[in-house]
Short mmCIF file of C-alpha atoms in Angstrom, two decimals:
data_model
loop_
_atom_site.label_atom_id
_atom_site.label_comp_id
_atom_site.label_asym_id
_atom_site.label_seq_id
_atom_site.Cartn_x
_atom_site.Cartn_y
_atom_site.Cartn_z
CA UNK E 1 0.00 0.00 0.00
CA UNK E 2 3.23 2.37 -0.13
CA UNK E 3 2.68 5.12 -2.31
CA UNK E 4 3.58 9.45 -2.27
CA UNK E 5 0.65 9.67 -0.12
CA UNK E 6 0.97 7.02 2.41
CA UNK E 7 3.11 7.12 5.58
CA UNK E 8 4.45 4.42 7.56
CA UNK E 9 5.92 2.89 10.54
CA UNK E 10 6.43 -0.65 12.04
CA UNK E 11 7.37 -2.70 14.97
CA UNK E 12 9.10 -5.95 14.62
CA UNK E 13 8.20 -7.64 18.68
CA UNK E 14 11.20 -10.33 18.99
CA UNK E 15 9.37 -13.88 20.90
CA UNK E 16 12.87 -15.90 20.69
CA UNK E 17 11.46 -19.45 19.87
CA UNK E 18 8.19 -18.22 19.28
CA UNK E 19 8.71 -16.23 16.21
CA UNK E 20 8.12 -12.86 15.54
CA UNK E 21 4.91 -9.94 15.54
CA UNK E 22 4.78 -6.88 12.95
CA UNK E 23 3.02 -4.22 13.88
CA UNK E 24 2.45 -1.69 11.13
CA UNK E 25 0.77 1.56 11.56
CA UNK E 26 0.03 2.98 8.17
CA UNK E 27 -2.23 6.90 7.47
CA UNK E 28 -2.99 8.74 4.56
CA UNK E 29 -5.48 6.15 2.28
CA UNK E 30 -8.32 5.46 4.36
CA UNK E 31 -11.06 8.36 6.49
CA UNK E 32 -9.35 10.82 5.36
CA UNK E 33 -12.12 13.70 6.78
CA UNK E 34 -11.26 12.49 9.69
CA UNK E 35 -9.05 14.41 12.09
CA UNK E 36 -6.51 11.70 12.16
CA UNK E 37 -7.01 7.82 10.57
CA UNK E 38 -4.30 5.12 11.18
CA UNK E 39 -4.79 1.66 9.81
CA UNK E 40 -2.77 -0.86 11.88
CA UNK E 41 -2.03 -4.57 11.07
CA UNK E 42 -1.05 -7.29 12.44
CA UNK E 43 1.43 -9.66 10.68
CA UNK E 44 0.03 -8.26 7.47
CA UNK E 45 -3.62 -10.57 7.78
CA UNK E 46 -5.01 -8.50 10.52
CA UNK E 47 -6.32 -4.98 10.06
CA UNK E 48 -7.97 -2.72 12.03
CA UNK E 49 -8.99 1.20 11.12
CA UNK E 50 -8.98 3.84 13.98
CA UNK E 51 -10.40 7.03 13.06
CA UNK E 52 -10.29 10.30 15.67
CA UNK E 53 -12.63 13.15 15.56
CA UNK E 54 -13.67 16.20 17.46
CA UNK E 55 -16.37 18.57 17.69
CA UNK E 56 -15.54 21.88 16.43
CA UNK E 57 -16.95 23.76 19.51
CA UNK E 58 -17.07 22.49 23.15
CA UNK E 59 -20.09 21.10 24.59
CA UNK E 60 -22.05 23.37 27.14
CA UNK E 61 -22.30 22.86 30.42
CA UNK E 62 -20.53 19.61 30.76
CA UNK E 63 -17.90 19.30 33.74
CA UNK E 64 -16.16 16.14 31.89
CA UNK E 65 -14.63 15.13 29.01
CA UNK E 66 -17.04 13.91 26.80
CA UNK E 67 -14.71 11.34 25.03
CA UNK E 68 -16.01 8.01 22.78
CA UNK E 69 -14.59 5.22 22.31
CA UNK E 70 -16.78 2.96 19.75
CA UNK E 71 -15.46 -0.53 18.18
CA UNK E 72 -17.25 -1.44 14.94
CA UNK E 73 -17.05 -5.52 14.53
CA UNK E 74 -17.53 -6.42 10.93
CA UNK E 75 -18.31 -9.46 9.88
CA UNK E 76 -16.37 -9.68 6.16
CA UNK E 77 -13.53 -9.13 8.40
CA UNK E 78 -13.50 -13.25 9.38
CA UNK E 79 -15.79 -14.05 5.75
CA UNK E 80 -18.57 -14.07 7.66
CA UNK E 81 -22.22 -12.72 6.97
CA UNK E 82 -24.37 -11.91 10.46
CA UNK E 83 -26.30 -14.36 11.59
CA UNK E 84 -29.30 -11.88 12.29
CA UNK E 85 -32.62 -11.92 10.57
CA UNK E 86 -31.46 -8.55 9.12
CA UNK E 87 -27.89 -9.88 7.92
CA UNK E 88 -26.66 -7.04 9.23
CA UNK E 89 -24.28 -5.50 12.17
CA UNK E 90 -26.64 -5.00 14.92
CA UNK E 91 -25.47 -3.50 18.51
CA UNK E 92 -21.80 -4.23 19.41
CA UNK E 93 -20.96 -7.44 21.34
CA UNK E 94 -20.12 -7.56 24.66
CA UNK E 95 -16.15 -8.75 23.36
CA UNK E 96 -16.04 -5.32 21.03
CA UNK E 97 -17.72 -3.34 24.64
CA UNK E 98 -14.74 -4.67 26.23
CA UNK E 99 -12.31 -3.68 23.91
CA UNK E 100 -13.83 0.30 23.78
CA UNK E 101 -12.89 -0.06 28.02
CA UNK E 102 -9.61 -1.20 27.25
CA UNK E 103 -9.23 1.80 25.07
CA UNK E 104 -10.64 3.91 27.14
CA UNK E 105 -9.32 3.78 30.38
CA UNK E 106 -5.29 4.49 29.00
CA UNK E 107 -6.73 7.16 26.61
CA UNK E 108 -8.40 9.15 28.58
CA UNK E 109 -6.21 10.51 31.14
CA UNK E 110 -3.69 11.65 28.24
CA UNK E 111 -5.95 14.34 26.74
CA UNK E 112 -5.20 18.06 28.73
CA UNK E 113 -7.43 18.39 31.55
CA UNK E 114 -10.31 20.59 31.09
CA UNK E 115 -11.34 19.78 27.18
CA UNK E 116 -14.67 19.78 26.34
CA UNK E 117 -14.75 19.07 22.66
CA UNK E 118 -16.85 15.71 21.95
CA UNK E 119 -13.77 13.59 20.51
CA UNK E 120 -14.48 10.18 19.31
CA UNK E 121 -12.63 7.47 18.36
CA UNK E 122 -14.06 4.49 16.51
CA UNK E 123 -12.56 1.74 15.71
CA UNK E 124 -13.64 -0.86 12.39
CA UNK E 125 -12.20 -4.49 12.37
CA UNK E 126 -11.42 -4.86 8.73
CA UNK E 127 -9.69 -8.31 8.48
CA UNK E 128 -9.10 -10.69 11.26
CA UNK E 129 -7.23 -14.18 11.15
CA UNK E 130 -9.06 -16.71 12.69
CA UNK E 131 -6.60 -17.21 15.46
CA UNK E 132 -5.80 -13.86 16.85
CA UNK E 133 -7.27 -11.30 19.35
CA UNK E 134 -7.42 -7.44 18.23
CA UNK E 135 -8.14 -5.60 21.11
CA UNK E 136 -4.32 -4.98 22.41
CA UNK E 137 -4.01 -3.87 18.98
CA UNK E 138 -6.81 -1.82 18.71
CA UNK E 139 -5.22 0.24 21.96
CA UNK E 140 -2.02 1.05 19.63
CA UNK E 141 -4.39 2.07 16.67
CA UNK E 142 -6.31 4.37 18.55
CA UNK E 143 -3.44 5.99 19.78
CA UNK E 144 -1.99 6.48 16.82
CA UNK E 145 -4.68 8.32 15.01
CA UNK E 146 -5.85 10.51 18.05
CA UNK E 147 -1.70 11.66 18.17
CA UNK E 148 -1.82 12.74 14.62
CA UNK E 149 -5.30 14.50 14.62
CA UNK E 150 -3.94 17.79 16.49
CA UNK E 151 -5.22 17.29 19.52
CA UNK E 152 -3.55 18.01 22.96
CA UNK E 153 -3.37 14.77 23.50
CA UNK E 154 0.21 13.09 25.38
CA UNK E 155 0.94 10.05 23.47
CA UNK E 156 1.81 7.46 21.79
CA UNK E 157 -0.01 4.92 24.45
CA UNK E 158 1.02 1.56 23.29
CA UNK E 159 -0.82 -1.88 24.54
CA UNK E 160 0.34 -5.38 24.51
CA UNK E 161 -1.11 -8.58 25.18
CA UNK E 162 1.48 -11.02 26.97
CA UNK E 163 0.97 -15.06 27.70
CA UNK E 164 3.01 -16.86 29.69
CA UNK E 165 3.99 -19.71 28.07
CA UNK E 166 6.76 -22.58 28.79
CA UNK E 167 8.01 -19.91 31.40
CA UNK E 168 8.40 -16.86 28.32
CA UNK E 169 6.15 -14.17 28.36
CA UNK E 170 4.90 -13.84 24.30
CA UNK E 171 3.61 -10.87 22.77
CA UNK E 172 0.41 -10.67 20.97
CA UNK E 173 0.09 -14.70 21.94
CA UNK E 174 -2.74 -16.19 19.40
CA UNK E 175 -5.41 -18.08 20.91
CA UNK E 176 -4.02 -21.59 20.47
CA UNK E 177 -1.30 -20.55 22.02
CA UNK E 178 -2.88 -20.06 25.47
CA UNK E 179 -4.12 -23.36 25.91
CA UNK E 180 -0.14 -23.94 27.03
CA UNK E 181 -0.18 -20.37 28.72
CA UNK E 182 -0.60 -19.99 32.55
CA UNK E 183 -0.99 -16.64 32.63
CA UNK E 184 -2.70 -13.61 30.13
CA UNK E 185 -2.04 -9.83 30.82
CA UNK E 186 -2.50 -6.96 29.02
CA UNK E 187 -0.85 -3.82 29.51
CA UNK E 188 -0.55 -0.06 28.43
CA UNK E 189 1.89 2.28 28.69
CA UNK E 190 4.19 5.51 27.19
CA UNK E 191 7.83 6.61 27.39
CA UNK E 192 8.81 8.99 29.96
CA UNK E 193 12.06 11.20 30.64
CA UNK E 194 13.45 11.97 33.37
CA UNK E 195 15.48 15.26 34.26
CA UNK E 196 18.38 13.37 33.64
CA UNK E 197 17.39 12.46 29.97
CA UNK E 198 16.85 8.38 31.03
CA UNK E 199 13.79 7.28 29.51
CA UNK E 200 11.42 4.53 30.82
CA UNK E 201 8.03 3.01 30.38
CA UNK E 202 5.50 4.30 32.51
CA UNK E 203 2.99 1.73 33.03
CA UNK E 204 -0.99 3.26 32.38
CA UNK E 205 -3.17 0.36 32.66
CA UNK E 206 -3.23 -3.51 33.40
CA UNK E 207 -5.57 -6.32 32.90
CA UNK E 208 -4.65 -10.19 34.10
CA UNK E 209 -5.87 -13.17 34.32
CA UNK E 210 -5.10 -16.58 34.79
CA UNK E 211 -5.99 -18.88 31.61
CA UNK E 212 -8.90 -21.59 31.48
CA UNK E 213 -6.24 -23.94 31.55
CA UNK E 214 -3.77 -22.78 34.02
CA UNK E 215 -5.07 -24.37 36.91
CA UNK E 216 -4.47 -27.86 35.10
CA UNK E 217 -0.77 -26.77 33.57
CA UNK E 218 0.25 -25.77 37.43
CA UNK E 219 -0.44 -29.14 38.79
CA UNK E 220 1.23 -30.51 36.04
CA UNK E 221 4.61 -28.48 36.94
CA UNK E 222 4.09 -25.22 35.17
CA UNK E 223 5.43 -22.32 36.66
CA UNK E 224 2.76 -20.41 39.35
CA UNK E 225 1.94 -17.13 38.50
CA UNK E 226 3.03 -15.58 42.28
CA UNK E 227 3.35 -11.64 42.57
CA UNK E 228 6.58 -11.95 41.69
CA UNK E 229 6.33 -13.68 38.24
CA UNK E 230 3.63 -11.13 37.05
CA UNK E 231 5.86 -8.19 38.29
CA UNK E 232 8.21 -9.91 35.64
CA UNK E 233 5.68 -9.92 33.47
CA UNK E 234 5.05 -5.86 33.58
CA UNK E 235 8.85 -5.72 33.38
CA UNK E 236 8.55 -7.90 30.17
CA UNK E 237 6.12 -5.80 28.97
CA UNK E 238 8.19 -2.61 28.78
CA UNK E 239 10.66 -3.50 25.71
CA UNK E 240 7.76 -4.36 23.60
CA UNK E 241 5.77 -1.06 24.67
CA UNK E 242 8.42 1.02 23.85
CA UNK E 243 8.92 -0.57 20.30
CA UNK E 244 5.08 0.45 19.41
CA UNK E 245 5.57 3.92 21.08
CA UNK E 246 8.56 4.71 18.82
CA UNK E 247 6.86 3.64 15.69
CA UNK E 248 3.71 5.71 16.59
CA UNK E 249 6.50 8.65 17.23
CA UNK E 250 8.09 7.96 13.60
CA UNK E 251 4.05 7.42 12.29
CA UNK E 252 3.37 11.21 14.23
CA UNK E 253 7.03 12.99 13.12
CA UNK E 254 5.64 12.67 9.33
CA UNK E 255 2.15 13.23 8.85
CA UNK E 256 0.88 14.61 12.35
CA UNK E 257 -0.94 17.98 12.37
CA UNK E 258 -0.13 20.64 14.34
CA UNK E 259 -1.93 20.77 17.64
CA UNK E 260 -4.65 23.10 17.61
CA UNK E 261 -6.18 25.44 19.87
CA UNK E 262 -8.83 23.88 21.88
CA UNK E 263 -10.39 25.99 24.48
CA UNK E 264 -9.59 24.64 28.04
CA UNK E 265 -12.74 24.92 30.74
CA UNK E 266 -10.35 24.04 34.41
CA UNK E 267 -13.05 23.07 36.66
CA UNK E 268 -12.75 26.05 39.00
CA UNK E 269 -11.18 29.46 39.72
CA UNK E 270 -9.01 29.60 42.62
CA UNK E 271 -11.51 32.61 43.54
CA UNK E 272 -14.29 29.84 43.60
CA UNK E 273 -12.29 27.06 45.72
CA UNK E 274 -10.96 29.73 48.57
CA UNK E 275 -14.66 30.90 49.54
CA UNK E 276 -15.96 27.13 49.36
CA UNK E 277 -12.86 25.82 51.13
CA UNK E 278 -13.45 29.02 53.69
CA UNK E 279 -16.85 28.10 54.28
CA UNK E 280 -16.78 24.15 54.32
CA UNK E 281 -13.31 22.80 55.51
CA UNK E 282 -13.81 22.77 59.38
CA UNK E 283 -17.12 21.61 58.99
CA UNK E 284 -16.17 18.99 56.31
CA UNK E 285 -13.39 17.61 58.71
CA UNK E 286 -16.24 16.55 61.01
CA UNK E 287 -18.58 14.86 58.73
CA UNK E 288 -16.10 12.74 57.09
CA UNK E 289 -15.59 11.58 60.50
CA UNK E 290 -19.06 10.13 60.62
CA UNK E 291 -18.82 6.71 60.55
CA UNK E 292 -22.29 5.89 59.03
CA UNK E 293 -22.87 6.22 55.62
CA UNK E 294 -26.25 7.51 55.19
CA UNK E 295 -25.69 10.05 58.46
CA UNK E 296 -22.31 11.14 56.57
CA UNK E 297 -24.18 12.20 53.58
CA UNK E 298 -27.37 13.83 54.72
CA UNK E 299 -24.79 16.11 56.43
CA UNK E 300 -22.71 16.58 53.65
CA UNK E 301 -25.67 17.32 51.60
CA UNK E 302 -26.90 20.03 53.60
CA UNK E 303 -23.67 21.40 54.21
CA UNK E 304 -23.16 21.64 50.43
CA UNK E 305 -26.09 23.27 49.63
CA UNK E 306 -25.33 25.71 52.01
CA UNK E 307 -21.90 26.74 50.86
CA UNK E 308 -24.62 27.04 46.98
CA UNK E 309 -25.96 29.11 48.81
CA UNK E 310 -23.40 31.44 50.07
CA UNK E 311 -21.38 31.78 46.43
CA UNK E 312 -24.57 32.50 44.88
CA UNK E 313 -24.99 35.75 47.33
CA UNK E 314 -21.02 36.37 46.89
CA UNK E 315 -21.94 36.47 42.72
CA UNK E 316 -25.13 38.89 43.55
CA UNK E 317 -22.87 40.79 45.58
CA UNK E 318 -20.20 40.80 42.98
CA UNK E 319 -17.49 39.52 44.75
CA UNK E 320 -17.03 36.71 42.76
CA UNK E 321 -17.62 35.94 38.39
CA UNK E 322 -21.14 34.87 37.59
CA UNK E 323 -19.14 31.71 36.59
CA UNK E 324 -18.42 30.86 40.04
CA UNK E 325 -22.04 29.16 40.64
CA UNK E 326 -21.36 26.22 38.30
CA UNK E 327 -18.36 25.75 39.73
CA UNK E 328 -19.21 25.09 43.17
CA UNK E 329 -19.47 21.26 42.74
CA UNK E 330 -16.11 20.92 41.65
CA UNK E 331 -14.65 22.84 44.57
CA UNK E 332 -16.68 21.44 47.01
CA UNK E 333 -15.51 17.83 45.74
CA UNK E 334 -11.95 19.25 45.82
CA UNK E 335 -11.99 20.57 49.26
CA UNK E 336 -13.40 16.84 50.41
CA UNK E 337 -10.27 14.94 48.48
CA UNK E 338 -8.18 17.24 50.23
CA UNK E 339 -9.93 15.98 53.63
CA UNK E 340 -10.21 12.16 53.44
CA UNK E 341 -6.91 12.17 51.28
CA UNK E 342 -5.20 14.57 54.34
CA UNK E 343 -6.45 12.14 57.51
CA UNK E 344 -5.42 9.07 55.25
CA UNK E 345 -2.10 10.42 54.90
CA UNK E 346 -1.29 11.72 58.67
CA UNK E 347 -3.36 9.92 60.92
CA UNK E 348 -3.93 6.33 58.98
CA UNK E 349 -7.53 6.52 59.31
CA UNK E 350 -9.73 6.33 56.20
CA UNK E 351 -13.64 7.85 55.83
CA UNK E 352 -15.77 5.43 58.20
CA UNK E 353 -12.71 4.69 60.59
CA UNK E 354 -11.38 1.81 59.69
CA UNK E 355 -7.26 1.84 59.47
CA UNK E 356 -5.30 1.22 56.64
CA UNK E 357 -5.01 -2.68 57.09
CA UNK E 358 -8.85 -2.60 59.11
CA UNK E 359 -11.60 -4.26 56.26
CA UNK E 360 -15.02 -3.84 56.69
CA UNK E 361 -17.51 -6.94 58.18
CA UNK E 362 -17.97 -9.29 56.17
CA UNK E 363 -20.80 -11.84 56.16
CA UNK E 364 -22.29 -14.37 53.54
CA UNK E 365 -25.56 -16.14 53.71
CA UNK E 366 -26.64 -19.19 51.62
CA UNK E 367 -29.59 -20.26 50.21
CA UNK E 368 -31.39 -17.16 50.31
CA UNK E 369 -33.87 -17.43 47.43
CA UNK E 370 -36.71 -20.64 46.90
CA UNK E 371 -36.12 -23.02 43.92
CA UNK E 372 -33.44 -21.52 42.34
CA UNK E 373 -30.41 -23.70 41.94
CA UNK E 374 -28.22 -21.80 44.35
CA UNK E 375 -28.11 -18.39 45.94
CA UNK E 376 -26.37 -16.38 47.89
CA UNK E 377 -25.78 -12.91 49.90
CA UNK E 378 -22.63 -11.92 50.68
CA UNK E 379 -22.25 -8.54 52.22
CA UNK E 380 -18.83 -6.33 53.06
CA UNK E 381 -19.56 -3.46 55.37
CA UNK E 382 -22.49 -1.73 54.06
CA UNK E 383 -21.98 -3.22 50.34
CA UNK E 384 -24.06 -5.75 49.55
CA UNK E 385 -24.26 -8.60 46.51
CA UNK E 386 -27.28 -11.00 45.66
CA UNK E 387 -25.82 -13.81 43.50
CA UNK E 388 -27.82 -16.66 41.88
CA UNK E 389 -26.53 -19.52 40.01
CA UNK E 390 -28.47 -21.44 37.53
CA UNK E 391 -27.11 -24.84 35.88
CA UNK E 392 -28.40 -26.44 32.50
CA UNK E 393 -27.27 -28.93 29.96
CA UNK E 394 -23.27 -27.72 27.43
CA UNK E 395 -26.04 -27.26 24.78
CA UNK E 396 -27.46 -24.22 26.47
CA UNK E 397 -23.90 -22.79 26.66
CA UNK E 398 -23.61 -19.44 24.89
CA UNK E 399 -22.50 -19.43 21.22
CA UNK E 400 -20.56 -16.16 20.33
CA UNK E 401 -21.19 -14.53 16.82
CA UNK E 402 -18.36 -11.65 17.04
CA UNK E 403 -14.92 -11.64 16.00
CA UNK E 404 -13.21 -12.82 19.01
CA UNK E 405 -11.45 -16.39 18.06
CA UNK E 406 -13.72 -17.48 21.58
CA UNK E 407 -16.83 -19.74 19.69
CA UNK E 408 -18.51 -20.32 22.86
CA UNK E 409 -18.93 -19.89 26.76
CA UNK E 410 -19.71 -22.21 29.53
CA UNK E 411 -19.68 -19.84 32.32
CA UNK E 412 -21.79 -16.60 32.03
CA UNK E 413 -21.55 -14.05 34.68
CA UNK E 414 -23.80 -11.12 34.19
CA UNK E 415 -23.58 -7.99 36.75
CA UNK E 416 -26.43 -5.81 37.52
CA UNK E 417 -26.48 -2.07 39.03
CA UNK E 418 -29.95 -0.90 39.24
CA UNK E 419 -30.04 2.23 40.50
CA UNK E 420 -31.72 1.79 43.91
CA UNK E 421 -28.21 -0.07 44.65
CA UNK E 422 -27.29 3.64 45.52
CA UNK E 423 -30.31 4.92 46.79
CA UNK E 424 -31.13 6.81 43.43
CA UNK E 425 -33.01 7.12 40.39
CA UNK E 426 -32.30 6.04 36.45
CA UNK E 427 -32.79 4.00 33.35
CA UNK E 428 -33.52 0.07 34.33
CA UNK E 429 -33.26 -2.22 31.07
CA UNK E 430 -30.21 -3.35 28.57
CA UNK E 431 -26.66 -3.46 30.40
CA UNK E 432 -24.23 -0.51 29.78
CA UNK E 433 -20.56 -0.61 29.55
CA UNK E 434 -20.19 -0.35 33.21
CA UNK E 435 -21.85 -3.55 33.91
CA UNK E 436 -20.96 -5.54 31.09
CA UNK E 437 -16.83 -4.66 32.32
CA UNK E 438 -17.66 -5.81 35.84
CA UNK E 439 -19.09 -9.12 34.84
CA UNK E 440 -16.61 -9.77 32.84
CA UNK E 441 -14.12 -8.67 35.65
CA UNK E 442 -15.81 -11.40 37.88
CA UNK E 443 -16.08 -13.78 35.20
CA UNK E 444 -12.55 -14.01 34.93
CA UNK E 445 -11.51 -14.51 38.34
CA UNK E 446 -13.76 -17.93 38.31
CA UNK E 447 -12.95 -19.47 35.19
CA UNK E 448 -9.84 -21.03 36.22
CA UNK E 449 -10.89 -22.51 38.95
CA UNK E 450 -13.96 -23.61 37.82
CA UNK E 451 -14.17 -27.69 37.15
CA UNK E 452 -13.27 -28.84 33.20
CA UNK E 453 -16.25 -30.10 31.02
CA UNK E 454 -15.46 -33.27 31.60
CA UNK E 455 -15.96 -32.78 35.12
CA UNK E 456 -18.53 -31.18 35.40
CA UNK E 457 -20.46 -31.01 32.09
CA UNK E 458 -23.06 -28.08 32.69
CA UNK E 459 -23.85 -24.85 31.60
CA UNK E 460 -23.51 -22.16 34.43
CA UNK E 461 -24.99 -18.71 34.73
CA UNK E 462 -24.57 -16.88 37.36
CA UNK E 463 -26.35 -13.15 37.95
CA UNK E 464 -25.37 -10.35 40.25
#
């Protein structure tokens, strides 16, 4: 695809015995009204297209960053045509929801503080090989394209996917690969300097998880993934992150656009935070020694919509900007960091009491709910979980129709946060993001130590 208008860069990832990965990052052919488009591939079979956009003027009234993240799995990318009535892409599955998290959580804290430009980054699967995984991938391509697009944005963030296998940690494993791994993590990082000039990798974000198999590979004499073997495996990690960073670097040094001027909103004056700070802090100190949640934040309530109160006759008054009333929140938050960060810090004592090593009660009841298979409360302080298990024949397993090289699963764990779990109000229906990440999160802590097929040939769903 090399031609006077297309730019490139690649990373060759060295596995010793296992071969090696190319990682090519290639702009200038494809979305080109975007703000910045990077294709990336994957030993020249896999191919993924990251496009970044922003909003030309910043959203109103919105005290975050209003950033995207959207994965697009098509199916011509494996040879498939959907399965749906339609024959057609529907809503994302829950593998490409995953993979906009993974994006997300690295991405996000690069961008300048205070932007308020709607910037979204979407992601299309183009090709796939039937053995490999795109979502550590799909990390490097959408930090690619947002750090040519001209936005303040302090990249390259590079991700990795690393299997322990026969005692090596591999990069970019495939699939039938792991079946011999003991250990999967994925990790995302950038280069840093120090004063001194000495670069290293600062680490951003981690996933990890022992394999399906692992359990069954240790008792066979495979090496135990301890603390200390997965602090090897960050260390591992590094070489290869810095490889992708420096070909997003050489991607960015030819065809990345200046960064613009985006307006910054910083979420209060110092004007604002004094006066709130003046009028809350003492009082604050006390309340966030309350020990009882509920008590703790009637009072904090009340006190907050008293200090409200007092800015908004400081703006009549003039004293402070007519700004200063939508800032309150963010001040008031501030001052109460400062608080519960402060006692943490010099007397070892967190919000309800408890001391740094202290955990709240814990208790766990069984058998809570009639006919159901199994059920269970268990209950940490003032945190509480209602989980029930239900057990059918392998045939009602779930079959997967997405791109992941995963065909089917025998253990489903699906998390629910209706809003009453907080005492408030909202939308109750479809999963978001939010609880489709922490099922998966607890979904992967159980499915290595969960019995084989063989074993134990059932279906399992469990609900939270």
């Amino acid at each position: 695809m090399e031609g006077p208008e297309i730019k490139f860069a690649e990373a060759v990832l060295d596995n010793g015995k296992f071969g090696t990965r190319t990682i090519r990052f290639e702009t200038g052919r494809l979305a080109q009204q975007a703000q910045g488009a990077v294709a990336a591939y994957l030993d020249e079979e896999t191919m993924l297209l990251s496009a970044t956009s922003a909003s030309k003027h910043p959203k109103d009234n919105f005290d975050f960053f209003p950033l995207t993240v959207d994965v697009e799995e098509r199916s011509y990318a494996a040879g498939k045509i959907p399965g749906s009535f339609f024959r057609r892409e529907g809503r994302p599955s829950t593998e490409a929801i995953l993979v906009c998290r993974l994006i997300d959580r690295p991405l996000r804290p690069s961008f300048v503080d205070g932007l308020r430009n709607e910037v979204q980054i979407v992601i299309t699967v183009l090709a796939i090989a039937p053995d490999e995984f795109y979502d550590a991938l799909a990390i490097n391509a959408a930090s690619a394209s947002t750090q040519i697009s001209g936005l303040p944005f302090s990249g390259p963030i590079a991700g990795v996917r690393l299997a322990l296998i026969d005692g090596q940690w591999v990069a970019f494993p495939k699939y039938s690969q792991l079946e011999r791994a003991v250990f999967d993590l994925t990790v995302a990082g950038r280069v840093v300097t120090d004063s001194n000039g000495n670069e290293d990798v600062a680490i951003m974000m981690v996933e990890a998880e022992a394999t399906e198999h692992a359990w069954g590979l240790i008792q066979g004499g495979a090496i135990k993934p301890n603390e200390e073997i997965v602090a090897q495996g960050l260390e591992a990690a590094k070489p290869f992150l810095a490889q992708l960073v420096k070909a997003q670097a050489e991607l960015a040094a030819q065809s990345a656009k200046p960064i613009a001027d985006y307006p910054v909103f910083l979420p209060y004056d110092q004007a604002t935070y004094d006066v709130v700070a003046g009028i809350a802090y003492d009082e604050l100190k006390g309340i966030y020694q309350v020990a009882d949640k509920v008590e703790r934040q009637n009072a904090d309530d009340a006190l907050k919509d008293r200090v409200k109160e007092a800015v908004a006759a400081k703006v009549e008054a003039g004293e402070l900007a007519a700004t200063a009333n939508g800032q309150v929140s963010a001040a008031y938050k501030s001052v109460t960091k400062k608080i519960v960060r402060g006692r943490i810090l010099t007397e070892g004592i967190r919000i309800d009491g408890r001391g740094l090593s202290d955990i709240r009660p814990l208790d766990a009841e069984v058998q809570v709910i009639p006919r159901v298979h199994g059920s269970a409360i268990f209950q940490r302080g003032e945190t509480q979980i209602l989980g029930v298990t239900t057990l059918n024949m392998l045939k009602m397993e779930q079959q997967i129709d997405s791109l992941a090289p995963v065909t089917k699963k025998r253990y489903l764990h699906h998390y629910n946060f209706p809003p009453y779990s907080t005492g408030e109000t909202g939308r109750v229906g479809s999963p978001k993001r939010r609880e489709i990440g922490h099922g998966f999160l607890a979904e992967r802590a159980l499915v290595p130590v969960l019995p084989s097929r063989e074993e134990f040939p059932y279906a399992i769903r469990q609900v939270s």
